[in-house]
Coordinates of C-alpha atoms in Angstrom, one line a residue:
A30 CA -0.1 0.1 0.1
T31 CA 1.3 3.3 -0.9
P32 CA 2.0 5.6 2.2
P33 CA -1.1 7.5 3.5
G34 CA -1.1 11.1 1.6
S35 CA 0.7 10.1 -1.1
D36 CA -1.9 11.0 -3.4
T37 CA -1.5 14.7 -2.4
V38 CA 2.3 15.1 -3.2
T39 CA 2.6 17.3 -6.1
F40 CA 5.3 17.1 -8.8
T41 CA 6.9 19.2 -11.3
S42 CA 8.5 18.5 -14.5
H43 CA 9.9 20.1 -17.7
P44 CA 11.1 18.5 -20.9
L45 CA 15.1 17.7 -21.2
N46 CA 17.2 18.3 -24.1
D47 CA 19.7 15.6 -25.7
L48 CA 22.6 17.2 -24.1
D49 CA 20.4 17.1 -20.6
V50 CA 20.3 13.4 -20.8
K51 CA 23.4 12.9 -21.8
T52 CA 24.9 14.7 -18.7
V53 CA 22.8 12.7 -16.6
M54 CA 23.7 9.6 -18.1
A55 CA 27.7 10.7 -17.8
D56 CA 27.3 11.4 -14.6
L57 CA 26.1 8.0 -13.6
D58 CA 28.9 6.2 -15.5
Y59 CA 31.2 8.3 -14.1
H60 CA 30.1 7.1 -10.6
S61 CA 30.0 3.5 -11.8
R62 CA 33.2 1.7 -11.3
D63 CA 32.9 -0.3 -14.3
Y64 CA 32.2 2.8 -16.4
R65 CA 34.1 5.7 -15.1
Q66 CA 36.4 6.0 -18.3
R67 CA 33.5 5.9 -20.3
G68 CA 31.9 8.7 -18.1
I69 CA 35.0 10.8 -18.3
T70 CA 35.0 10.6 -22.3
E71 CA 31.1 11.5 -22.0
F72 CA 32.1 15.0 -19.9
Q73 CA 34.7 15.5 -22.2
E74 CA 32.3 15.4 -25.2
I75 CA 29.9 17.4 -23.4
L76 CA 32.4 20.6 -22.6
S77 CA 33.1 20.2 -26.2
K78 CA 29.6 21.4 -27.0
Q79 CA 28.7 23.3 -23.8
P80 CA 32.0 24.6 -21.9
E81 CA 29.7 26.0 -19.0
N82 CA 28.1 22.8 -18.4
V83 CA 28.5 22.4 -14.4
V84 CA 28.3 18.8 -14.2
A85 CA 30.7 17.9 -16.4
N86 CA 32.8 20.6 -15.2
R87 CA 32.6 19.5 -11.7
G88 CA 33.1 15.5 -12.7
L89 CA 36.3 16.4 -14.5
G90 CA 37.7 18.7 -12.0
Y91 CA 37.0 15.8 -9.5
E92 CA 39.2 13.5 -11.6
A93 CA 42.1 16.0 -11.9
L94 CA 41.8 16.2 -8.1
Q95 CA 42.1 12.4 -7.9
K96 CA 45.4 12.7 -9.9
A97 CA 47.0 15.7 -7.9
E98 CA 46.6 18.0 -11.3
W99 CA 45.8 20.9 -8.9
D100 CA 46.0 23.7 -11.3
K101 CA 43.6 21.7 -13.8
A102 CA 41.1 20.8 -10.9
G103 CA 40.9 24.2 -9.9
E104 CA 39.8 25.6 -13.7
Y105 CA 37.2 23.0 -13.5
F106 CA 35.8 23.7 -10.2
K107 CA 36.0 27.8 -10.4
R108 CA 34.2 27.5 -14.3
A109 CA 31.4 25.3 -12.7
A110 CA 30.8 27.9 -9.6
E111 CA 30.7 30.7 -11.9
Q112 CA 27.8 29.0 -13.7
D113 CA 25.9 27.5 -10.4
V114 CA 27.2 29.4 -6.8
K115 CA 24.4 27.5 -5.2
D116 CA 25.9 23.9 -5.7
P117 CA 27.4 23.4 -2.2
R118 CA 29.6 20.3 -3.7
V119 CA 31.3 22.6 -6.1
H120 CA 32.3 24.8 -3.0
Y121 CA 33.5 21.9 -1.2
L122 CA 35.3 20.3 -3.9
L123 CA 37.0 23.6 -4.5
A124 CA 38.0 23.8 -0.8
M125 CA 39.4 20.0 -1.4
M126 CA 41.6 21.1 -4.2
M127 CA 43.0 23.7 -2.3
S128 CA 43.5 22.0 0.9
R129 CA 45.4 19.2 -0.7
K130 CA 47.5 21.2 -2.9
G131 CA 48.5 23.3 0.0
M132 CA 49.5 20.1 2.0
S133 CA 51.4 19.0 -0.7
T134 CA 53.4 22.0 -1.2
G135 CA 53.6 23.0 2.3
D136 CA 51.8 26.3 1.8
N137 CA 49.2 27.0 4.3
D138 CA 48.6 31.0 3.2
N139 CA 45.2 29.5 1.5
L140 CA 43.5 28.7 4.7
E141 CA 41.2 31.8 4.4
A142 CA 40.1 30.8 0.8
I143 CA 39.6 27.4 1.8
K144 CA 37.6 28.5 4.8
K145 CA 35.4 31.0 2.5
E146 CA 34.5 27.8 0.4
L147 CA 33.6 25.7 2.9
K148 CA 31.6 28.5 4.9
A149 CA 29.6 28.7 1.4
A150 CA 29.1 24.9 1.1
I151 CA 27.7 25.1 4.6
A152 CA 25.4 28.2 4.1
L153 CA 23.8 26.2 0.9
D154 CA 23.6 22.9 3.1
P155 CA 23.7 23.3 6.9
N156 CA 23.9 19.3 7.1
Y157 CA 27.2 18.9 4.8
A158 CA 29.1 16.8 7.3
D159 CA 32.2 16.4 4.8
A160 CA 32.1 20.0 4.9
Y161 CA 32.4 20.5 8.7
N162 CA 35.0 17.7 8.7
L163 CA 37.5 19.3 6.1
L164 CA 36.9 22.8 8.1
G165 CA 37.9 21.2 11.2
M166 CA 41.1 19.4 9.7
R167 CA 42.1 22.6 8.0
L168 CA 41.7 24.9 11.4
S169 CA 43.9 22.3 13.3
Y170 CA 46.5 22.2 10.7
A171 CA 46.8 26.0 11.1
G172 CA 46.8 25.4 14.9
E173 CA 43.1 26.6 15.6
R174 CA 42.4 23.8 17.8
E175 CA 39.2 25.2 19.6
D176 CA 37.7 26.1 16.2
A177 CA 38.5 22.7 14.8
V178 CA 36.9 20.8 17.5
V179 CA 33.6 22.5 17.0
A180 CA 33.9 21.8 13.4
L181 CA 34.3 18.3 14.0
T182 CA 31.9 17.8 16.8
K183 CA 29.4 19.4 14.4
A184 CA 30.3 16.6 11.5
I185 CA 30.6 14.0 14.3
A186 CA 27.0 15.1 15.1
L187 CA 25.5 15.1 11.7
S188 CA 27.0 11.7 10.9
P189 CA 27.5 9.9 14.0
R190 CA 28.0 6.5 11.8
N191 CA 31.1 7.9 10.2
P192 CA 34.2 6.5 12.5
W193 CA 36.7 8.8 10.1
Y194 CA 35.4 11.8 11.9
S195 CA 35.8 10.5 15.3
G196 CA 39.7 9.5 14.3
N197 CA 39.9 13.0 13.0
L198 CA 38.5 14.6 16.3
A199 CA 40.9 12.4 18.5
S200 CA 44.0 13.4 16.3
V201 CA 43.2 17.3 17.3
Y202 CA 43.0 16.0 20.7
L203 CA 46.3 14.3 20.5
Q204 CA 48.1 17.4 18.8
A205 CA 47.0 19.4 21.6
Q206 CA 48.3 16.7 24.0
D207 CA 44.6 16.5 25.4
F208 CA 44.6 12.7 26.3
D209 CA 41.6 13.1 28.6
H210 CA 39.6 13.7 25.6
A211 CA 41.7 11.5 23.3
I212 CA 41.8 8.4 24.9
P213 CA 38.2 7.7 25.4
L214 CA 37.6 8.2 21.6
L215 CA 40.4 6.1 20.4
Q216 CA 39.2 3.4 22.8
E217 CA 36.1 3.5 21.2
L218 CA 37.4 3.5 17.5
Q219 CA 39.2 0.6 18.5
K220 CA 36.2 -1.5 18.6
S221 CA 35.2 -0.5 15.3
P222 CA 34.0 -2.8 12.5
E223 CA 36.3 -1.5 10.1
P224 CA 39.7 -2.9 10.2
Q225 CA 41.5 0.2 9.3
I226 CA 39.8 2.2 12.0
A227 CA 40.4 -0.4 14.4
A228 CA 44.3 -0.8 13.7
M229 CA 44.6 3.0 13.5
A230 CA 43.2 3.5 16.9
A231 CA 45.4 0.8 18.3
Q232 CA 48.6 2.5 17.0
Q233 CA 47.7 5.8 18.5
L234 CA 46.9 4.4 21.6
Q235 CA 50.4 2.9 21.5
Q236 CA 51.9 6.2 20.4
V237 CA 50.4 7.8 23.8
E238 CA 51.9 5.6 25.8
A239 CA 55.3 5.9 23.9
F240 CA 54.8 9.4 24.1
K241 CA 54.5 9.8 27.7
S242 CA 57.5 7.3 28.1
A243 CA 59.7 9.4 25.8
V244 CA 58.4 12.3 28.1
R245 CA 59.6 10.6 31.0
Q246 CA 62.7 9.9 29.6
H247 CA 63.5 13.3 28.4
D248 CA 62.5 14.5 32.2
Q249 CA 65.2 12.0 33.6
Y250 CA 67.7 13.1 31.0
V251 CA 67.1 16.8 32.3
R252 CA 67.3 15.8 35.7
E253 CA 70.2 14.3 35.4
G254 CA 71.8 16.9 33.4
Q255 CA 71.0 19.2 35.9
R256 CA 72.7 17.2 38.7
T257 CA 76.0 16.8 36.7
T258 CA 76.0 20.7 36.6
E259 CA 75.5 21.2 40.1
T260 CA 78.1 18.7 40.9
V261 CA 80.6 20.5 39.0
E262 CA 79.9 23.8 40.5
L263 CA 79.9 22.6 44.0
R264 CA 83.6 20.9 43.2
E265 CA 84.8 24.5 41.9
A266 CA 83.3 26.4 44.3
P267 CA 86.1 26.1 47.2
E268 CA 88.7 27.1 44.8
E269 CA 89.9 31.1 45.2
P270 CA 89.8 32.4 41.6
A271 CA 93.2 34.2 42.2
K272 CA 94.8 30.4 42.7
R273 CA 93.5 29.3 39.5
S274 CA 95.8 28.9 36.2
D275 CA 94.9 31.1 33.6
S276 CA 93.2 28.5 31.8
R277 CA 90.6 27.9 34.2
Q278 CA 89.9 31.6 35.4
A279 CA 87.0 31.2 33.0
G280 CA 85.2 28.7 35.6
P281 CA 83.5 25.6 34.4
E282 CA 81.5 25.3 31.3
K283 CA 77.8 24.7 32.2
T284 CA 75.9 22.1 30.2
A285 CA 72.8 23.8 28.6
V286 CA 69.8 21.9 29.1
A287 CA 66.2 22.7 28.7
G288 CA 64.4 23.5 32.2
H289 CA 62.2 20.6 33.6
A290 CA 59.6 23.0 33.3
E291 CA 58.9 24.1 29.9
P292 CA 55.8 22.5 28.2
V293 CA 55.7 20.0 25.6
L294 CA 54.8 21.7 22.5
F295 CA 54.0 20.2 18.9
M296 CA 54.6 21.4 15.5
K297 CA 54.3 20.3 12.0
G298 CA 57.2 21.0 9.6
I299 CA 60.0 19.8 6.8
L300 CA 62.9 17.9 8.4
V301 CA 65.9 19.6 6.2
S302 CA 68.9 17.5 7.6
V303 CA 70.1 15.5 10.4
D304 CA 73.4 16.1 12.2
C305 CA 74.8 13.1 13.8
S306 CA 78.4 14.1 14.6
S307 CA 77.8 15.0 17.9
A308 CA 77.0 11.1 18.9
P309 CA 75.2 10.2 21.1
A310 CA 73.2 13.5 20.3
A311 CA 71.8 14.4 17.0
T312 CA 70.7 18.1 15.7
L313 CA 67.7 18.2 13.4
I314 CA 67.1 21.4 11.3
I315 CA 63.3 21.6 10.7
S316 CA 61.8 24.3 8.7
S317 CA 58.3 25.3 9.8
G318 CA 56.1 28.4 9.4
G319 CA 58.9 30.2 7.2
K320 CA 61.4 29.7 10.3
R321 CA 64.7 27.1 10.6
W322 CA 64.3 25.4 14.0
K323 CA 67.4 23.6 15.4
M324 CA 66.4 20.6 17.6
L325 CA 68.7 18.4 19.9
A326 CA 67.9 14.7 20.3
P327 CA 70.4 14.4 23.4
E328 CA 70.2 10.5 22.9
A329 CA 69.5 10.0 19.2
R330 CA 69.0 6.4 19.5
K331 CA 66.6 6.5 22.3
L332 CA 64.6 9.0 20.4
I333 CA 60.8 7.9 19.9
V334 CA 60.2 7.7 16.1
M335 CA 57.0 7.0 14.9
G336 CA 56.9 5.7 11.4
A337 CA 60.2 3.9 11.3
N338 CA 62.3 1.8 13.7
E339 CA 64.8 4.6 14.6
L340 CA 66.3 8.2 13.7
S341 CA 68.2 8.4 10.5
C342 CA 71.3 10.7 9.9
S343 CA 70.6 10.5 6.3
W344 CA 66.7 12.0 6.2
T345 CA 66.5 15.0 4.2
N346 CA 63.2 17.0 2.9
R347 CA 60.8 14.8 5.2
K348 CA 57.4 16.0 6.3
V349 CA 57.4 15.2 10.2
S350 CA 55.4 16.0 13.3
V351 CA 57.5 17.0 16.4
N352 CA 57.0 16.9 20.1
Y353 CA 59.5 19.2 21.9
R354 CA 60.3 21.8 24.5
K355 CA 61.5 24.9 23.5
S356 CA 65.2 26.0 24.7
G357 CA 65.7 29.1 23.0
D358 CA 64.7 31.3 19.8
N359 CA 63.8 29.0 17.3
Q360 CA 65.9 26.0 19.3
G361 CA 64.3 23.1 21.0
S362 CA 64.9 19.5 22.7
L363 CA 63.1 16.7 21.0
V364 CA 60.8 14.6 22.9
S365 CA 59.4 12.6 19.9
L366 CA 59.3 12.9 15.9
E367 CA 56.8 11.4 13.4
L368 CA 57.2 10.7 9.6
E369 CA 54.3 11.8 7.9

């Protein structure tokens, strides 16, 4: 039986020309795995006859996006947006293109443009969970963690069955070292029926424990370094400066160690080089936010490295995330490092 009241539903209709029908069929082909290539060919034929066709531009733009052809994807999406500014998917895909391009080049200057497109998509479709998710991830990458949490929480509320949104929120909490919020999320995700999600959650829980262990080791190293310095100072103190030889007039050289009270900070950047000439320590040069940071790994072989068995002295131009304690201007002492 038809649902009650269905006979009162009204419909509107209008005739479609041949190109309109071809566009619908091309879009259907493109989204069917076995006919994807045929859909691409049909989109190209449509644009040869109607260059401003929104669906064809959107489809070919997405195909270029998947191939990391950023400029070509941008041209297609912008052309589609010019014809239909009320299509939330076009705004979302344009933002995704700019986001992926920025991530691949390390350029975060396009954040405002990305936010503008995502907010336009959300304004057109307030239930667009993917747009909230991408907005949250970009805000997190820019260091705007509070706003990122708000956006990702909204995405989860709109699509609670999507475990990736919860995984992204857990990552934001982890970057902020907010383990009280991150751990319960990860423990829940560890039970996910999706193997990839469950494995990711389990790995991140292990990383939390490794990070806590690294912090304890780092603090122990700092305390031992401070005790060594204090012992040297006490040993030298009884001598009168006038009785010292010239070579000792300057007194003992103090070991530079980061203060125990310094908070552990987080940074993303490019690992430029690793200098292991002062073993067992290693000095890493990391480029982030237009600055070059000099990071010390006091015990290079004991440094917690995620994504590899241990630190390699040959690494160059690698994307990394690091936890560190600041020890001076553009200087720090590493707690852990993760390859991306």
